[in-house]
Short mmCIF file of C-alpha atoms in Angstrom, two decimals:
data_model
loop_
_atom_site.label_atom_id
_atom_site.label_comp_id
_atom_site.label_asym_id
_atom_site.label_seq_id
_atom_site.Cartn_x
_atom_site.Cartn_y
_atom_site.Cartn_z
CA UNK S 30 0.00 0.00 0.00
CA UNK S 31 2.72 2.36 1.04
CA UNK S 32 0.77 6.03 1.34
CA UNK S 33 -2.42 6.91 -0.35
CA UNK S 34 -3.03 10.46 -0.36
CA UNK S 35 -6.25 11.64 -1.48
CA UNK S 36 -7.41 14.79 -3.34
CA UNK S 37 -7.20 16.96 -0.18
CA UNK S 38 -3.97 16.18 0.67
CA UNK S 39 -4.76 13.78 3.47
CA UNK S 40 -2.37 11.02 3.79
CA UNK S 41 -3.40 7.02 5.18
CA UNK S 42 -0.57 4.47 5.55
CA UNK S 43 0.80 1.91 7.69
CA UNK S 44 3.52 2.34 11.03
CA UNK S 45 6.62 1.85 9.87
CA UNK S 46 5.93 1.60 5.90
CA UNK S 47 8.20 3.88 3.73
CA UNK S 48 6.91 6.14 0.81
CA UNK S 49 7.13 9.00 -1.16
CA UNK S 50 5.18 12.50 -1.09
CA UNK S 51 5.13 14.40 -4.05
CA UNK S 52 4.59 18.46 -3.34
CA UNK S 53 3.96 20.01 -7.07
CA UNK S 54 3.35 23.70 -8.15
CA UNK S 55 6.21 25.24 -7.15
CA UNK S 56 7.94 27.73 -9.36
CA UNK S 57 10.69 26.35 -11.53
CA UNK S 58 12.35 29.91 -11.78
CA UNK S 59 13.54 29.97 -8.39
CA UNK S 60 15.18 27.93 -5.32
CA UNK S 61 13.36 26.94 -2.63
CA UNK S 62 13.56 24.62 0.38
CA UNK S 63 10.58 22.80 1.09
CA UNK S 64 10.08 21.51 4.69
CA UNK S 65 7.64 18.49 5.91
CA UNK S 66 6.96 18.46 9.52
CA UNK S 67 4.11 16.33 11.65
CA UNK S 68 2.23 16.17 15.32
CA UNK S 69 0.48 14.26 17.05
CA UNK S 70 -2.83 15.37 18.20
CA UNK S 71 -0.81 17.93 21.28
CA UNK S 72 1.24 19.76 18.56
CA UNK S 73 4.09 17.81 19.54
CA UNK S 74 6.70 17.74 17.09
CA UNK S 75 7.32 13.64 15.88
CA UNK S 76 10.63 13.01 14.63
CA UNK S 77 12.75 15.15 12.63
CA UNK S 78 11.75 18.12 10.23
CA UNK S 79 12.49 17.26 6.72
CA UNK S 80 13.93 19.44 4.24
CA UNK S 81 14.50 19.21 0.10
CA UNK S 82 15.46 21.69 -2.32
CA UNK S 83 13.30 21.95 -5.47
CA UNK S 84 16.50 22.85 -7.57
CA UNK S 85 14.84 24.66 -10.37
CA UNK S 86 11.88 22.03 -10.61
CA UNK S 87 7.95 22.77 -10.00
CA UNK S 88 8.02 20.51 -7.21
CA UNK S 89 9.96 18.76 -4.59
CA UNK S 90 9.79 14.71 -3.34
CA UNK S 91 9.73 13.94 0.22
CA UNK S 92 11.26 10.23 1.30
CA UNK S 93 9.62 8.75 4.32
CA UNK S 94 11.65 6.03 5.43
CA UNK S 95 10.40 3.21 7.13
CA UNK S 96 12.16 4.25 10.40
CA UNK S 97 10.76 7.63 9.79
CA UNK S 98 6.70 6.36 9.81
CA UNK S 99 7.72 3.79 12.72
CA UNK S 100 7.47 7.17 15.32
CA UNK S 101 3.77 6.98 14.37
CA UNK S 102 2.71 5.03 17.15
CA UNK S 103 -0.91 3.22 16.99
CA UNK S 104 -2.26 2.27 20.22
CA UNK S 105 -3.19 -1.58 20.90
CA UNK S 106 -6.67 -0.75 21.86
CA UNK S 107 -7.20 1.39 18.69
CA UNK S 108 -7.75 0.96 14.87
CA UNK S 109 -5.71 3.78 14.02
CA UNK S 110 -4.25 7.08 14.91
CA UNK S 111 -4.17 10.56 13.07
CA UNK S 112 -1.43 12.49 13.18
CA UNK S 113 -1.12 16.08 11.27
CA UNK S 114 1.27 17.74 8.80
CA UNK S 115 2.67 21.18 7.39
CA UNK S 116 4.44 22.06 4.61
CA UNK S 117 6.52 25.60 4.29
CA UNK S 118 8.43 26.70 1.99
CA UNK S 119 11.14 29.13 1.78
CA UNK S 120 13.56 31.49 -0.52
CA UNK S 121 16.43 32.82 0.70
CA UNK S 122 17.72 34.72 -2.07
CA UNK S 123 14.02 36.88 -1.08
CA UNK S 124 14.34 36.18 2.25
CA UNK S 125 10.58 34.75 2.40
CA UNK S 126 9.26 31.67 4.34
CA UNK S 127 5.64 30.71 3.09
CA UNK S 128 3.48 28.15 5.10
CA UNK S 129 1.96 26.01 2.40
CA UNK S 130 -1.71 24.89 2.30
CA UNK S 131 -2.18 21.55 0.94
CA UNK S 132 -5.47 21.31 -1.40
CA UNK S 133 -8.33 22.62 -0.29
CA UNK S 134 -6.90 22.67 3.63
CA UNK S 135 -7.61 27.03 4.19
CA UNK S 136 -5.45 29.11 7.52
CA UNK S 137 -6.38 26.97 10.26
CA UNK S 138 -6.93 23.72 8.74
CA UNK S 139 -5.21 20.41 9.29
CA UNK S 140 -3.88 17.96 6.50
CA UNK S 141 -3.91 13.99 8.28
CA UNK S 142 -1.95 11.52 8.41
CA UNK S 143 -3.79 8.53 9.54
CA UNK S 144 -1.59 5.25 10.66
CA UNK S 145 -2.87 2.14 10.92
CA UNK S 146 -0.81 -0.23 12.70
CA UNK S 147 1.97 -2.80 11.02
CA UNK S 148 0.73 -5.71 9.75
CA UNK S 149 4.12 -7.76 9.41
CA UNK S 150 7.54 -6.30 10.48
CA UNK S 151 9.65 -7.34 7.71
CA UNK S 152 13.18 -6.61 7.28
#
């Protein structure tokens, strides 16, 4: 399965599967680094910020590793957990940072990122 992401941007996978996210519309005529953060339902920061540069391209690709998605903890009692994510992107050379808003997420929304827990461990 990996992720599925659907038209709003929401993301459903499972703990500790890897996958890519694929951020389009950027403009190709500048630089930018694009940064991926997510929460849990307290704001709390899980794992590391992520960071790519576009390098001239209309978009950027964000590799979640399985170790990465493993953070995402499901609890034993539950089918699932949601988590939330951001997206902001900035240019140096303009000295801008830009929060981005996924689909039709508007100031104040949240884009998900619903885990469902492992179904084999694997390698």
């Amino acid at each position: 399965m990996a992720f599925q992401i659907d038209k709003n941007g929401n993301i459903s996978m499972f703990q500790g599967d890897s996958g890519l996210i694929t951020i389009r519309g950027l403009n190709p005529n500048k630089n930018f680094t694009v940064y991926f953060a997510i929460q849990d339902k307290n704001r709390k920061p899980v794992g590391e910020e992520l960071s790519v540069s576009n390098n001239n391209n209309d978009y950027v690709v964000f590799h979640l590793t399985g170790s990465y998605t493993d953070l995402l903890k499901v609890k034993k009692d539950e089918p699932c957990s949601v988590y939330y994510y951001g997206l902001k992107v900035c240019n140096e050379d303009e000295q801008r940072e830009e929060t981005l808003l996924v689909a039709s997420e508007q100031i104040g929304g949240l884009n998900t990122i619903t885990v469902y827990p492992k179904k084999v461990e694997g390698d």
